[in-house]
PDB file of C-alpha atoms and ligand atoms in Angstrom:
ATOM      1  CA  MET A   1     -14.665 -68.748  33.029  1.00  0.00           C
ATOM      2  CA  ILE A   2     -14.538 -67.100  29.596  1.00  0.00           C
ATOM      3  CA  LEU A   3     -11.543 -68.250  27.564  1.00  0.00           C
ATOM      4  CA  GLY A   4      -9.798 -65.827  25.259  1.00  0.00           C
ATOM      5  CA  ALA A   5      -9.933 -62.064  24.839  1.00  0.00           C
ATOM      6  CA  ARG A   6      -8.124 -59.320  22.971  1.00  0.00           C
ATOM      7  CA  LEU A   7      -7.881 -56.331  25.252  1.00  0.00           C
ATOM      8  CA  ILE A   8      -5.931 -53.104  25.568  1.00  0.00           C
ATOM      9  CA  LEU A   9      -5.507 -51.441  28.941  1.00  0.00           C
ATOM     10  CA  LEU A  10      -4.686 -47.730  28.856  1.00  0.00           C
ATOM     11  CA  GLY A  11      -4.029 -45.488  31.822  1.00  0.00           C
ATOM     12  CA  ARG A  12      -1.349 -43.400  33.460  1.00  0.00           C
ATOM     13  CA  GLN A  13       1.627 -45.225  34.894  1.00  0.00           C
ATOM     14  CA  GLY A  14       0.654 -46.145  38.429  1.00  0.00           C
ATOM     15  CA  ALA A  15      -3.068 -46.393  37.640  1.00  0.00           C
ATOM     16  CA  GLY A  16      -2.996 -50.074  38.587  1.00  0.00           C
ATOM     17  CA  LYS A  17      -2.747 -51.470  35.059  1.00  0.00           C
ATOM     18  CA  GLY A  18      -0.082 -54.019  36.025  1.00  0.00           C
ATOM     19  CA  THR A  19      -2.175 -55.481  38.849  1.00  0.00           C
ATOM     20  CA  GLN A  20      -5.321 -55.621  36.734  1.00  0.00           C
ATOM     21  CA  CYS A  21      -3.495 -57.148  33.769  1.00  0.00           C
ATOM     22  CA  VAL A  22      -2.213 -60.019  35.907  1.00  0.00           C
ATOM     23  CA  ARG A  23      -5.767 -60.702  37.113  1.00  0.00           C
ATOM     24  CA  LEU A  24      -7.302 -60.420  33.635  1.00  0.00           C
ATOM     25  CA  SER A  25      -4.671 -62.671  32.161  1.00  0.00           C
ATOM     26  CA  ARG A  26      -5.602 -65.404  34.673  1.00  0.00           C
ATOM     27  CA  GLN A  27      -9.280 -64.825  34.199  1.00  0.00           C
ATOM     28  CA  PHE A  28      -9.270 -65.069  30.390  1.00  0.00           C
ATOM     29  CA  VAL A  29      -6.243 -67.401  30.252  1.00  0.00           C
ATOM     30  CA  VAL A  30      -4.373 -65.157  27.823  1.00  0.00           C
ATOM     31  CA  PRO A  31      -0.826 -63.774  27.867  1.00  0.00           C
ATOM     32  CA  HIS A  32      -0.244 -60.428  29.553  1.00  0.00           C
ATOM     33  CA  ILE A  33       1.931 -58.575  27.045  1.00  0.00           C
ATOM     34  CA  SER A  34       3.685 -55.647  28.672  1.00  0.00           C
ATOM     35  CA  THR A  35       6.032 -53.741  26.359  1.00  0.00           C
ATOM     36  CA  GLY A  36       7.776 -52.241  29.424  1.00  0.00           C
ATOM     37  CA  ASP A  37       8.502 -55.789  30.704  1.00  0.00           C
ATOM     38  CA  MET A  38       9.705 -56.837  27.245  1.00  0.00           C
ATOM     39  CA  LEU A  39      12.129 -53.899  27.133  1.00  0.00           C
ATOM     40  CA  ARG A  40      13.374 -54.525  30.687  1.00  0.00           C
ATOM     41  CA  MET A  41      13.946 -58.183  29.767  1.00  0.00           C
ATOM     42  CA  ALA A  42      15.937 -57.118  26.673  1.00  0.00           C
ATOM     43  CA  GLU A  43      17.950 -54.813  28.942  1.00  0.00           C
ATOM     44  CA  ARG A  44      18.776 -57.678  31.320  1.00  0.00           C
ATOM     45  CA  GLU A  45      19.752 -59.906  28.409  1.00  0.00           C
ATOM     46  CA  GLY A  46      22.136 -57.157  27.274  1.00  0.00           C
ATOM     47  CA  SER A  47      20.841 -57.098  23.677  1.00  0.00           C
ATOM     48  CA  GLU A  48      21.312 -54.037  21.476  1.00  0.00           C
ATOM     49  CA  LEU A  49      17.611 -53.260  21.824  1.00  0.00           C
ATOM     50  CA  GLY A  50      17.987 -53.512  25.600  1.00  0.00           C
ATOM     51  CA  ARG A  51      20.890 -51.067  25.679  1.00  0.00           C
ATOM     52  CA  THR A  52      19.080 -48.523  23.480  1.00  0.00           C
ATOM     53  CA  ALA A  53      15.864 -48.925  25.468  1.00  0.00           C
ATOM     54  CA  LYS A  54      17.601 -48.490  28.833  1.00  0.00           C
ATOM     55  CA  LEU A  55      18.884 -45.022  27.907  1.00  0.00           C
ATOM     56  CA  VAL A  56      15.417 -43.925  26.801  1.00  0.00           C
ATOM     57  CA  MET A  57      13.623 -45.568  29.744  1.00  0.00           C
ATOM     58  CA  ASP A  58      15.945 -44.087  32.375  1.00  0.00           C
ATOM     59  CA  SER A  59      15.273 -40.619  31.014  1.00  0.00           C
ATOM     60  CA  GLY A  60      11.514 -41.331  31.089  1.00  0.00           C
ATOM     61  CA  GLY A  61      11.207 -40.942  27.284  1.00  0.00           C
ATOM     62  CA  LEU A  62       9.490 -43.189  24.750  1.00  0.00           C
ATOM     63  CA  VAL A  63      11.233 -45.787  22.592  1.00  0.00           C
ATOM     64  CA  GLY A  64      10.691 -45.145  18.840  1.00  0.00           C
ATOM     65  CA  ASP A  65       7.420 -46.255  17.236  1.00  0.00           C
ATOM     66  CA  GLU A  66       9.137 -48.360  14.592  1.00  0.00           C
ATOM     67  CA  ILE A  67      10.993 -50.472  17.167  1.00  0.00           C
ATOM     68  CA  MET A  68       7.892 -50.897  19.325  1.00  0.00           C
ATOM     69  CA  VAL A  69       5.604 -51.814  16.419  1.00  0.00           C
ATOM     70  CA  GLY A  70       8.167 -54.405  15.256  1.00  0.00           C
ATOM     71  CA  LEU A  71       8.276 -55.937  18.760  1.00  0.00           C
ATOM     72  CA  ILE A  72       4.485 -56.165  19.024  1.00  0.00           C
ATOM     73  CA  ARG A  73       4.029 -57.454  15.474  1.00  0.00           C
ATOM     74  CA  GLU A  74       6.381 -60.298  16.324  1.00  0.00           C
ATOM     75  CA  ARG A  75       4.814 -61.028  19.708  1.00  0.00           C
ATOM     76  CA  LEU A  76       1.222 -61.034  18.426  1.00  0.00           C
ATOM     77  CA  SER A  77       2.151 -63.522  15.722  1.00  0.00           C
ATOM     78  CA  GLN A  78       3.074 -66.152  18.361  1.00  0.00           C
ATOM     79  CA  PRO A  79       0.644 -69.097  18.652  1.00  0.00           C
ATOM     80  CA  ASP A  80      -0.627 -68.219  22.156  1.00  0.00           C
ATOM     81  CA  ALA A  81      -1.652 -64.716  21.096  1.00  0.00           C
ATOM     82  CA  VAL A  82      -3.155 -65.846  17.795  1.00  0.00           C
ATOM     83  CA  GLY A  83      -5.049 -68.723  19.397  1.00  0.00           C
ATOM     84  CA  ARG A  84      -6.333 -67.226  22.619  1.00  0.00           C
ATOM     85  CA  GLY A  85      -5.709 -63.484  22.476  1.00  0.00           C
ATOM     86  CA  TYR A  86      -3.836 -61.189  24.851  1.00  0.00           C
ATOM     87  CA  ILE A  87      -3.928 -58.226  27.174  1.00  0.00           C
ATOM     88  CA  LEU A  88      -1.807 -55.371  25.959  1.00  0.00           C
ATOM     89  CA  ASP A  89      -0.245 -53.258  28.681  1.00  0.00           C
ATOM     90  CA  GLY A  90       1.877 -50.252  27.679  1.00  0.00           C
ATOM     91  CA  PHE A  91       1.104 -50.548  23.970  1.00  0.00           C
ATOM     92  CA  PRO A  92      -0.022 -48.573  22.079  1.00  0.00           C
ATOM     93  CA  ARG A  93       1.489 -45.429  23.634  1.00  0.00           C
ATOM     94  CA  THR A  94       1.079 -43.118  20.609  1.00  0.00           C
ATOM     95  CA  VAL A  95      -1.501 -42.684  17.835  1.00  0.00           C
ATOM     96  CA  PRO A  96       0.918 -43.993  15.137  1.00  0.00           C
ATOM     97  CA  GLN A  97       1.344 -47.170  17.257  1.00  0.00           C
ATOM     98  CA  ALA A  98      -2.466 -47.512  17.496  1.00  0.00           C
ATOM     99  CA  VAL A  99      -2.833 -47.127  13.727  1.00  0.00           C
ATOM    100  CA  ALA A 100      -0.158 -49.792  13.172  1.00  0.00           C
ATOM    101  CA  LEU A 101      -1.894 -52.072  15.696  1.00  0.00           C
ATOM    102  CA  ASP A 102      -5.184 -51.810  13.773  1.00  0.00           C
ATOM    103  CA  GLU A 103      -3.338 -52.973  10.702  1.00  0.00           C
ATOM    104  CA  ILE A 104      -1.645 -55.857  12.569  1.00  0.00           C
ATOM    105  CA  THR A 105      -4.950 -56.984  14.127  1.00  0.00           C
ATOM    106  CA  ALA A 106      -7.134 -56.453  11.031  1.00  0.00           C
ATOM    107  CA  ASP A 107      -8.129 -60.152  10.912  1.00  0.00           C
ATOM    108  CA  LEU A 108      -8.662 -60.587  14.672  1.00  0.00           C
ATOM    109  CA  PRO A 109      -9.672 -57.161  16.016  1.00  0.00           C
ATOM    110  CA  ILE A 110      -9.405 -55.944  19.605  1.00  0.00           C
ATOM    111  CA  ASP A 111     -12.547 -56.617  21.708  1.00  0.00           C
ATOM    112  CA  VAL A 112     -12.365 -53.492  23.837  1.00  0.00           C
ATOM    113  CA  VAL A 113     -10.001 -50.733  24.925  1.00  0.00           C
ATOM    114  CA  ILE A 114     -10.196 -49.962  28.638  1.00  0.00           C
ATOM    115  CA  ASP A 115      -9.002 -46.622  29.994  1.00  0.00           C
ATOM    116  CA  LEU A 116      -8.241 -47.042  33.682  1.00  0.00           C
ATOM    117  CA  ASP A 117      -8.796 -43.536  34.944  1.00  0.00           C
ATOM    118  CA  VAL A 118      -6.895 -42.377  38.064  1.00  0.00           C
ATOM    119  CA  PRO A 119      -6.050 -38.668  38.663  1.00  0.00           C
ATOM    120  CA  ARG A 120      -2.457 -37.486  38.232  1.00  0.00           C
ATOM    121  CA  GLU A 121      -1.885 -36.520  41.898  1.00  0.00           C
ATOM    122  CA  MET A 122      -2.959 -39.954  43.030  1.00  0.00           C
ATOM    123  CA  VAL A 123      -0.640 -41.843  40.662  1.00  0.00           C
ATOM    124  CA  LEU A 124       2.279 -39.598  41.669  1.00  0.00           C
ATOM    125  CA  ASN A 125       1.953 -40.818  45.255  1.00  0.00           C
ATOM    126  CA  ARG A 126       1.504 -44.433  44.187  1.00  0.00           C
ATOM    127  CA  LEU A 127       4.550 -44.405  41.890  1.00  0.00           C
ATOM    128  CA  SER A 128       6.816 -42.930  44.548  1.00  0.00           C
ATOM    129  CA  ALA A 129       5.982 -45.867  46.825  1.00  0.00           C
ATOM    130  CA  ARG A 130       6.031 -48.535  44.069  1.00  0.00           C
ATOM    131  CA  ARG A 131       8.549 -51.382  44.311  1.00  0.00           C
ATOM    132  CA  VAL A 132       8.712 -54.158  41.726  1.00  0.00           C
ATOM    133  CA  CYS A 133      10.157 -57.675  41.595  1.00  0.00           C
ATOM    134  CA  ARG A 134      12.829 -57.508  38.923  1.00  0.00           C
ATOM    135  CA  ASP A 135      12.233 -61.154  37.984  1.00  0.00           C
ATOM    136  CA  CYS A 136       8.459 -61.668  37.821  1.00  0.00           C
ATOM    137  CA  GLY A 137       7.187 -58.062  37.828  1.00  0.00           C
ATOM    138  CA  THR A 138       4.972 -58.398  40.940  1.00  0.00           C
ATOM    139  CA  ASN A 139       4.230 -54.947  42.371  1.00  0.00           C
ATOM    140  CA  TYR A 140       4.660 -54.031  46.041  1.00  0.00           C
ATOM    141  CA  VAL A 141       4.036 -50.859  48.034  1.00  0.00           C
ATOM    142  CA  SER A 142       6.838 -49.445  50.150  1.00  0.00           C
ATOM    143  CA  SER A 143       5.936 -48.244  53.623  1.00  0.00           C
ATOM    144  CA  GLY A 144       9.086 -46.104  53.623  1.00  0.00           C
ATOM    145  CA  ILE A 145      10.919 -48.377  56.085  1.00  0.00           C
ATOM    146  CA  GLU A 146      11.875 -51.831  54.919  1.00  0.00           C
ATOM    147  CA  LYS A 147      14.461 -54.484  55.601  1.00  0.00           C
ATOM    148  CA  LEU A 148      16.815 -55.075  52.659  1.00  0.00           C
ATOM    149  CA  PRO A 149      17.193 -57.211  50.634  1.00  0.00           C
ATOM    150  CA  TRP A 150      13.488 -57.355  49.935  1.00  0.00           C
ATOM    151  CA  ILE A 151      12.649 -60.787  48.521  1.00  0.00           C
ATOM    152  CA  CYS A 152       9.618 -61.362  46.278  1.00  0.00           C
ATOM    153  CA  GLU A 153       6.973 -63.587  47.890  1.00  0.00           C
ATOM    154  CA  VAL A 154       5.965 -64.991  44.505  1.00  0.00           C
ATOM    155  CA  CYS A 155       9.297 -65.999  42.961  1.00  0.00           C
ATOM    156  CA  GLY A 156      12.096 -65.159  45.402  1.00  0.00           C
ATOM    157  CA  GLY A 157      13.506 -62.412  43.121  1.00  0.00           C
ATOM    158  CA  ASP A 158      14.822 -59.031  44.314  1.00  0.00           C
ATOM    159  CA  VAL A 159      12.177 -56.385  44.977  1.00  0.00           C
ATOM    160  CA  MET A 160      13.439 -52.896  44.199  1.00  0.00           C
ATOM    161  CA  ARG A 161      12.526 -49.430  43.013  1.00  0.00           C
ATOM    162  CA  ARG A 162      12.495 -49.294  39.216  1.00  0.00           C
ATOM    163  CA  ASP A 163      15.343 -47.186  37.776  1.00  0.00           C
ATOM    164  CA  ASP A 164      12.731 -44.976  36.116  1.00  0.00           C
ATOM    165  CA  ASP A 165      10.649 -44.429  39.276  1.00  0.00           C
ATOM    166  CA  THR A 166      12.689 -41.402  40.402  1.00  0.00           C
ATOM    167  CA  PRO A 167      10.600 -38.230  41.006  1.00  0.00           C
ATOM    168  CA  GLU A 168      12.058 -36.443  37.926  1.00  0.00           C
ATOM    169  CA  ALA A 169      11.457 -39.401  35.601  1.00  0.00           C
ATOM    170  CA  ILE A 170       7.943 -39.904  37.025  1.00  0.00           C
ATOM    171  CA  MET A 171       7.001 -36.265  36.319  1.00  0.00           C
ATOM    172  CA  HIS A 172       8.452 -36.526  32.829  1.00  0.00           C
ATOM    173  CA  ARG A 173       6.532 -39.744  32.096  1.00  0.00           C
ATOM    174  CA  LEU A 174       3.282 -38.235  33.315  1.00  0.00           C
ATOM    175  CA  ASP A 175       3.853 -35.157  31.113  1.00  0.00           C
ATOM    176  CA  LEU A 176       4.555 -37.445  28.176  1.00  0.00           C
ATOM    177  CA  TYR A 177       1.398 -39.373  28.956  1.00  0.00           C
ATOM    178  CA  GLU A 178      -0.704 -36.208  28.699  1.00  0.00           C
ATOM    179  CA  GLU A 179       1.074 -35.171  25.511  1.00  0.00           C
ATOM    180  CA  GLN A 180       1.308 -38.391  23.563  1.00  0.00           C
ATOM    181  CA  THR A 181      -0.906 -41.044  25.080  1.00  0.00           C
ATOM    182  CA  ALA A 182      -3.994 -39.032  26.004  1.00  0.00           C
ATOM    183  CA  PRO A 183      -4.731 -38.493  22.244  1.00  0.00           C
ATOM    184  CA  LEU A 184      -5.153 -42.283  22.069  1.00  0.00           C
ATOM    185  CA  ILE A 185      -8.195 -41.911  24.248  1.00  0.00           C
ATOM    186  CA  ASP A 186      -9.726 -39.599  21.608  1.00  0.00           C
ATOM    187  CA  PHE A 187      -8.645 -42.020  18.880  1.00  0.00           C
ATOM    188  CA  TYR A 188     -10.401 -45.010  20.448  1.00  0.00           C
ATOM    189  CA  GLN A 189     -13.369 -42.963  21.622  1.00  0.00           C
ATOM    190  CA  SER A 190     -13.975 -41.632  18.120  1.00  0.00           C
ATOM    191  CA  ASN A 191     -14.303 -45.152  16.742  1.00  0.00           C
ATOM    192  CA  GLY A 192     -16.466 -46.385  19.638  1.00  0.00           C
ATOM    193  CA  ARG A 193     -14.017 -48.900  21.104  1.00  0.00           C
ATOM    194  CA  LEU A 194     -13.228 -47.175  24.401  1.00  0.00           C
ATOM    195  CA  THR A 195     -14.664 -47.874  27.844  1.00  0.00           C
ATOM    196  CA  ILE A 196     -13.559 -45.563  30.656  1.00  0.00           C
ATOM    197  CA  ILE A 197     -13.332 -47.244  34.067  1.00  0.00           C
ATOM    198  CA  ASP A 198     -12.989 -45.273  37.278  1.00  0.00           C
ATOM    199  CA  GLY A 199      -9.780 -46.736  38.746  1.00  0.00           C
ATOM    200  CA  VAL A 200     -10.111 -45.141  42.178  1.00  0.00           C
ATOM    201  CA  ALA A 201     -11.363 -48.176  44.112  1.00  0.00           C
ATOM    202  CA  SER A 202      -9.998 -51.389  45.579  1.00  0.00           C
ATOM    203  CA  ALA A 203      -8.264 -53.783  43.180  1.00  0.00           C
ATOM    204  CA  ASP A 204     -11.199 -56.218  43.529  1.00  0.00           C
ATOM    205  CA  GLU A 205     -13.772 -53.573  42.711  1.00  0.00           C
ATOM    206  CA  VAL A 206     -11.754 -52.327  39.712  1.00  0.00           C
ATOM    207  CA  SER A 207     -11.478 -55.949  38.468  1.00  0.00           C
ATOM    208  CA  ARG A 208     -15.220 -56.345  38.776  1.00  0.00           C
ATOM    209  CA  ARG A 209     -15.815 -53.139  36.780  1.00  0.00           C
ATOM    210  CA  ILE A 210     -13.432 -54.251  34.037  1.00  0.00           C
ATOM    211  CA  THR A 211     -14.984 -57.724  33.759  1.00  0.00           C
ATOM    212  CA  GLU A 212     -18.402 -56.121  33.440  1.00  0.00           C
ATOM    213  CA  ALA A 213     -17.117 -53.771  30.709  1.00  0.00           C
ATOM    214  CA  VAL A 214     -15.580 -56.657  28.754  1.00  0.00           C
ATOM    215  CA  ALA A 215     -18.833 -58.647  28.962  1.00  0.00           C
ATOM    216  CA  GLU A 216     -20.821 -55.632  27.795  1.00  0.00           C
ATOM    217  CA  ALA A 217     -18.483 -54.939  24.866  1.00  0.00           C
ATOM    218  CA  ARG A 218     -18.761 -58.599  23.810  1.00  0.00           C
ATOM    219  CA  SER A 219     -22.536 -58.629  24.041  1.00  0.00           C
ATOM    220  CA  LYS A 220     -22.668 -55.754  21.520  1.00  0.00           C
ATOM    221  CA  ARG A 221     -20.536 -57.600  18.950  1.00  0.00           C
TER     222      ARG A 221
HETATM  223  P1  AMP B 301       6.083 -49.220  31.456  1.00  0.00           P
HETATM  224  O1  AMP B 301       6.608 -50.401  32.193  1.00  0.00           O
HETATM  225  O2  AMP B 301       4.883 -49.527  30.593  1.00  0.00           O
HETATM  226  O3  AMP B 301       5.883 -48.012  32.329  1.00  0.00           O
HETATM  227  O4  AMP B 301       7.242 -48.819  30.408  1.00  0.00           O
HETATM  228  C1  AMP B 301       8.511 -48.421  30.853  1.00  0.00           C
HETATM  229  C2  AMP B 301       9.209 -47.615  29.757  1.00  0.00           C
HETATM  230  O5  AMP B 301       9.368 -48.432  28.587  1.00  0.00           O
HETATM  231  C3  AMP B 301       8.442 -46.398  29.269  1.00  0.00           C
HETATM  232  O6  AMP B 301       8.656 -45.269  30.105  1.00  0.00           O
HETATM  233  C4  AMP B 301       9.055 -46.215  27.886  1.00  0.00           C
HETATM  234  O7  AMP B 301      10.353 -45.656  27.967  1.00  0.00           O
HETATM  235  C5  AMP B 301       9.227 -47.637  27.405  1.00  0.00           C
HETATM  236  N1  AMP B 301       8.025 -48.132  26.686  1.00  0.00           N
HETATM  237  C6  AMP B 301       7.178 -49.126  27.066  1.00  0.00           C
HETATM  238  N2  AMP B 301       6.201 -49.305  26.154  1.00  0.00           N
HETATM  239  C7  AMP B 301       6.425 -48.402  25.180  1.00  0.00           C
HETATM  240  C8  AMP B 301       5.734 -48.064  23.960  1.00  0.00           C
HETATM  241  N3  AMP B 301       4.622 -48.697  23.586  1.00  0.00           N
HETATM  242  N4  AMP B 301       6.258 -47.061  23.208  1.00  0.00           N
HETATM  243  C9  AMP B 301       7.372 -46.420  23.566  1.00  0.00           C
HETATM  244  N5  AMP B 301       8.068 -46.675  24.700  1.00  0.00           N
HETATM  245  C10 AMP B 301       7.604 -47.658  25.513  1.00  0.00           C
END
């Protein structure tokens, strides 16, 4: 087991980032920091941030860079992240966020940025069938017919379709991804920190490919 890592996972929504992040977080014993989960938590707590974020999330838009950078700056300053590292899921989403992240992590830079590559048509199908535990975030796949309420096997929470997994919001998020997040791939590629992983394979095989990429990136340091 290798302890500690500072990783970013990029990829379209539905590319399997959530599943891989949970595995990587166990493997490297680091926190899985998902900005989407942080915003959904704020929403459930009923904070002002949560209320603002809900409106944006339900429409499939992006929360402002300033708010998101503030959230991540705070989170990455916590002892677990400073001491062991982290896996970032959902951040950065825009080039200005990536530039701010470089500044935040200047002393302890990111090891590697992984782009989990899955074609748009494939993620569309996956997202339509995606169901998520609203308490612990475990992902499930709907067969189309299920008995309700659907109880999470991991924590006993309610498993449901995310409010922003409607077909319209999914299309909008994928369009936004192409527009705003795809330039991140150029950003990280241009400074040699990106590894593209083919995400069309079983979860185990994708995990194996990611672990190999992390080991390779570390051996070059
Ligand atoms: P996710 O769970 O990563 O799909 O995020 C759900 C929603 O949260 C996104 O559709 C955005 O509205 C918002 N969000 C999450 N992370 C970010 C970010 N880094 N920048 C802007 N908005 C974000």
